[in-house]
Coordinates of C-alpha atoms in Angstrom, one line a residue:
Chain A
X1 CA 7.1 -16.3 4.8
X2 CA 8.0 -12.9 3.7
X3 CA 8.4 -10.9 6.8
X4 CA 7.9 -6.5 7.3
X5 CA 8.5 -5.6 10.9
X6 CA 8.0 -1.5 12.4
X7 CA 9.2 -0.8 15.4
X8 CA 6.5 0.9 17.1
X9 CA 2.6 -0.2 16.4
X10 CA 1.8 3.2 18.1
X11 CA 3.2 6.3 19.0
X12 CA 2.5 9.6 20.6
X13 CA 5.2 12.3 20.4
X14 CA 5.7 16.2 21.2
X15 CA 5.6 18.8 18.7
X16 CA 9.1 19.8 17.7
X17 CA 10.7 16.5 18.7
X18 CA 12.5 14.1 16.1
X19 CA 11.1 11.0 15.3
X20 CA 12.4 8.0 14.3
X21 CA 10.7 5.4 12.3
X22 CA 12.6 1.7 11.9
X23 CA 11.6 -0.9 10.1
X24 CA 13.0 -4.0 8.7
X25 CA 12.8 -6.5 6.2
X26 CA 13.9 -10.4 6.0
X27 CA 13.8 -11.1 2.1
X28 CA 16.7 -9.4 1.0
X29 CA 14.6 -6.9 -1.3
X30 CA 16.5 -4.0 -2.1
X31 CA 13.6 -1.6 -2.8
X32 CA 11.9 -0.3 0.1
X33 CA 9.3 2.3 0.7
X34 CA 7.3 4.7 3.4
X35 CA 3.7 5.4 3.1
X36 CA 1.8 7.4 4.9
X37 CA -2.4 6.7 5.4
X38 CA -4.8 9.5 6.1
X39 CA -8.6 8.6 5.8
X40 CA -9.8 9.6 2.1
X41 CA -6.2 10.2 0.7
X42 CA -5.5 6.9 0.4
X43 CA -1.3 5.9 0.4
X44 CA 0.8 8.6 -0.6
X45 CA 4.4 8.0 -0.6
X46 CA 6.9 9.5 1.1
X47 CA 10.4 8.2 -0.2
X48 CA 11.7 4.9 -1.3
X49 CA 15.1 3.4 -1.6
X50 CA 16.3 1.3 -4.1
X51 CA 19.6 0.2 -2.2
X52 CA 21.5 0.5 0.6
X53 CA 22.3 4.3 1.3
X54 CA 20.4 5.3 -2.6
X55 CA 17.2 7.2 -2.1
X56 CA 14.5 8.6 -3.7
X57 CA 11.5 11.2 -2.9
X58 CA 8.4 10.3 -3.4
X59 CA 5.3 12.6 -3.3
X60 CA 5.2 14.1 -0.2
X61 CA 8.8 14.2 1.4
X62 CA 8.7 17.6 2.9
X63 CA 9.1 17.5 6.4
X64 CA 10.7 14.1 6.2
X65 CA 14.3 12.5 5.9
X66 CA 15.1 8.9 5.5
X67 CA 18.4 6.6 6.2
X68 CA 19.1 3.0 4.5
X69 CA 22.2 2.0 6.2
X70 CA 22.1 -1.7 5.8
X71 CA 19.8 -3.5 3.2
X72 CA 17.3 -4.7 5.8
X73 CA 16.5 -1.4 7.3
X74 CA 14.7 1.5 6.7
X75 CA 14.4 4.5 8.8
X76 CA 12.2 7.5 8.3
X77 CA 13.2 10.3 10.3
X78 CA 10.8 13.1 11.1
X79 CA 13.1 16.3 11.9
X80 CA 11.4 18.1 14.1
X81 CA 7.4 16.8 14.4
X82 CA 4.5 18.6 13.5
X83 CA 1.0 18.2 14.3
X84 CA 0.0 17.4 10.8
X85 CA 1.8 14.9 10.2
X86 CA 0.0 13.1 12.7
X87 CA -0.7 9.3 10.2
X88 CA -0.6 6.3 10.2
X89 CA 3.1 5.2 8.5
X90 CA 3.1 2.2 6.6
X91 CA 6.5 0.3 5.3
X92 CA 7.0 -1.8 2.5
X93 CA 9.5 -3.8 0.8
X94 CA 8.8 -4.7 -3.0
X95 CA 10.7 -7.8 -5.3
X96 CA 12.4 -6.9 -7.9
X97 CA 9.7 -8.2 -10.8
X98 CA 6.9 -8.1 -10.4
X99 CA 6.9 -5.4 -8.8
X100 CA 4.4 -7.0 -5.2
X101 CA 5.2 -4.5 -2.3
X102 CA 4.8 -6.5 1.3
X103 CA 4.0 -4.2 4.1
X104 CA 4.8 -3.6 7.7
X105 CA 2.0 -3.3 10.0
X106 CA 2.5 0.3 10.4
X107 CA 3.0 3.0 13.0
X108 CA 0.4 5.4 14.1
X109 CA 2.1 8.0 15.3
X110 CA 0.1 11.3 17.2
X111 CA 1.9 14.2 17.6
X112 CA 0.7 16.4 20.3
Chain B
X1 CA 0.9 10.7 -14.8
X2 CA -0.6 7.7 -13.9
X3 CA -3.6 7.6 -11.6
X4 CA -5.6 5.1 -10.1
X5 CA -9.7 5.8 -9.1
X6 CA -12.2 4.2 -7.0
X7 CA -14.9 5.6 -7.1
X8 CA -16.7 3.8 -4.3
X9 CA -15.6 5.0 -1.0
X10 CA -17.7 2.9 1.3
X11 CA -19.7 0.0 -0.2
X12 CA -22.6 -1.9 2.6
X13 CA -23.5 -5.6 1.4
X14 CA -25.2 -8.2 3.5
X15 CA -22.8 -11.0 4.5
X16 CA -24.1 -14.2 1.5
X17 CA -24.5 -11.1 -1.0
X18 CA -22.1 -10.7 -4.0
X19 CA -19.6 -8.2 -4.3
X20 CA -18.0 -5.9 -6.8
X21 CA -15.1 -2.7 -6.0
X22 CA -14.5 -1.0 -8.7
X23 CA -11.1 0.2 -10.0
X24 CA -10.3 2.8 -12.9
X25 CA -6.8 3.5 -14.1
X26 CA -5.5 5.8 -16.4
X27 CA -2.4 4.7 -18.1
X28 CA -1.2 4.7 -22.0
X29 CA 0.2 1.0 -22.1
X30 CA -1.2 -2.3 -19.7
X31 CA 0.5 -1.8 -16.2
X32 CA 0.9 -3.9 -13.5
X33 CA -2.8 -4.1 -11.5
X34 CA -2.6 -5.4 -7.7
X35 CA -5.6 -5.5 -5.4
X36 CA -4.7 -5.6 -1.4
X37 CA -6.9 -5.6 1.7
X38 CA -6.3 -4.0 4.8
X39 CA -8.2 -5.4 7.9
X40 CA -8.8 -2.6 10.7
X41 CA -5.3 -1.5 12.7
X42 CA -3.2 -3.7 10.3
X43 CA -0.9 -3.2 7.1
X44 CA -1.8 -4.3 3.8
X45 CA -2.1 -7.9 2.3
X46 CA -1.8 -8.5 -1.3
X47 CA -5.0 -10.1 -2.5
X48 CA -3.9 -10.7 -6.1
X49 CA -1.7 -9.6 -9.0
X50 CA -2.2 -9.0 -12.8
X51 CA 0.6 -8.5 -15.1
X52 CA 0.1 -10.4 -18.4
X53 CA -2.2 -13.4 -20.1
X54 CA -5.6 -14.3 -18.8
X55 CA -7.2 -11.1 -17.7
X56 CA -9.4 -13.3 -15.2
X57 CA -7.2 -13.6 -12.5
X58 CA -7.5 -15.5 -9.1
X59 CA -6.7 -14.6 -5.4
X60 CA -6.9 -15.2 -2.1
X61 CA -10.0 -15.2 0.2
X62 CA -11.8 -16.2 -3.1
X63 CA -11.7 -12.8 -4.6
X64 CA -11.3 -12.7 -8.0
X65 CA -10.2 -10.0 -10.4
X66 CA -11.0 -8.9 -14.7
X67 CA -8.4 -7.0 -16.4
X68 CA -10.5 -5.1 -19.0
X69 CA -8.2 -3.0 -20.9
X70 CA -11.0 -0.8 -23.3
X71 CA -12.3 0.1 -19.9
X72 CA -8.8 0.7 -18.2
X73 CA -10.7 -1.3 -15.2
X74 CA -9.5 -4.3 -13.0
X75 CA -12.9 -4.9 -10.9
X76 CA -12.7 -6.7 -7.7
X77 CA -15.4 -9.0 -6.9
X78 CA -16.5 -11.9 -4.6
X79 CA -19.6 -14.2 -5.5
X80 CA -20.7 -13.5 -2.0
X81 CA -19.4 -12.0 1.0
X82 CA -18.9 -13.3 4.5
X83 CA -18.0 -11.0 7.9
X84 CA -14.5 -11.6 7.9
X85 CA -14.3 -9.5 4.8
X86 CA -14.9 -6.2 6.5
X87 CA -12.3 -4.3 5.4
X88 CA -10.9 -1.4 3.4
X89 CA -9.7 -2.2 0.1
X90 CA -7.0 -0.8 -2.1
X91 CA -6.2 -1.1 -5.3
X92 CA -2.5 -0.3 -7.0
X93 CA -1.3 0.5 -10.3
X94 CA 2.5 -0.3 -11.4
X95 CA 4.8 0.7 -14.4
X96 CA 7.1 -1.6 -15.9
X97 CA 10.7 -0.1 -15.1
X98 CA 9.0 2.3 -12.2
X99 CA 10.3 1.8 -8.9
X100 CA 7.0 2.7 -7.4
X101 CA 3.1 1.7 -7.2
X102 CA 0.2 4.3 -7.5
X103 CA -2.7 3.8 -5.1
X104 CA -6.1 4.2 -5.1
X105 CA -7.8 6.3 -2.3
X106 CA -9.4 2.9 -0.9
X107 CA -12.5 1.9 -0.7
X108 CA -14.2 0.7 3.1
X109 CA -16.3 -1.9 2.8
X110 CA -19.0 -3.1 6.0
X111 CA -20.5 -5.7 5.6
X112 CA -24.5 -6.6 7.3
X113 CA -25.3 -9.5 9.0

């Protein structure tokens, strides 16, 4: 079974602290992505990686860095935290063709 | 730029009662149309997939799904309902040689015993 694992299920963190976000993958995809999940917004996409240290921004990266060091892993990194980007954070990793994204079981994360 | 609409942001049906989410796309050639399910406090689960031939297409859970491309819709629907299906419900849009999928903003359905 295809397997999407985050490293928190919750969260609550300071304003101004950094913030990491792990998670990892056990299907050898190489494309990866972070969502974050505010009520009425739906998923909007933060970045994605399409191999190991290759990146890409997705719709809403301000305020967020990422890190692929290995193929299995994902990191989001939240620089210093904000109270608006209080969310739930959702991980994926996606096959190659056709294209099905598995998820993680997110994070919600609260800063304070 | 591709989008993907649903316009029903919370749908209520009685648990025995049929069901049908609706999902608009707007796209100039026949993407990739997923349908995924996310139960309260968890991530999302892929419910079924559309990407070429029949446009009827099967999932889990018994949900099924129509590809209707002069409507630019893929519909969700279940002949009838049961508790368990409480959820919110997202639909996704992919591009052939995109690396990404669009989403829908969801759409929370309850269900009434």
């Amino acid at each position: 079974d295809v397997k999407v694992t985050q490293s928190s299920r919750y969260l609550v963190k300071r304003t101004g602290e950094k913030v990491f976000l792990e998670c990892v993958q056990d299907m050898d995809h190489e494309n990866m992505f972070w969502y974050r999940q505010d009520p009425g917004l739906g998923l909007r996409l933060i970045y994605f990686s399409y191999d190991v240290k290759m990146k890409e921004k997705g719709d809403i990266p301000e305020g967020y860095s990422v890190s692929r060091e290995k193929k299995e892993r994902f990191s989001l990194i939240l620089e210093s935290a904000s109270t608006n980007q209080t969310s739930m954070y959702l991980c994926a990793s996606r096959t190659e063709t056709p294209y099905e994204q598995y998820f993680g079981p997110g994070t919600r994360l609260t800063v304070t | 730029a591709q989008s993907v609409t649903q316009p029903d942001i919370h749908i209520t049906v009685s648990e025995g009662a049929s069901l049908e989410l609706r999902c608009n796309y707007s796209y100039g050639a026949t993407p990739y149309l997923f349908w995924y399910v996310q139960s309260p406090g968890q991530g999302l689960q892929l419910l079924l997939k559309y990407f070429s031939g029949d446009t009827l297409v099967q999932g889990i859970k018994g949900f099924e799904a129509e590809f209707k491309r002069s409507q630019s819709s893929f519909n969700l629907r279940k002949p009838s309902v049961h508790w368990s299906d409480a959820a919110e419900y997202f639909c996704a849009v992919g591009i052939q040689g995109a690396q990404k999928l669009v989403f829908g903003q969801g759409t929370r359905l309850t269900i009434n015993p």
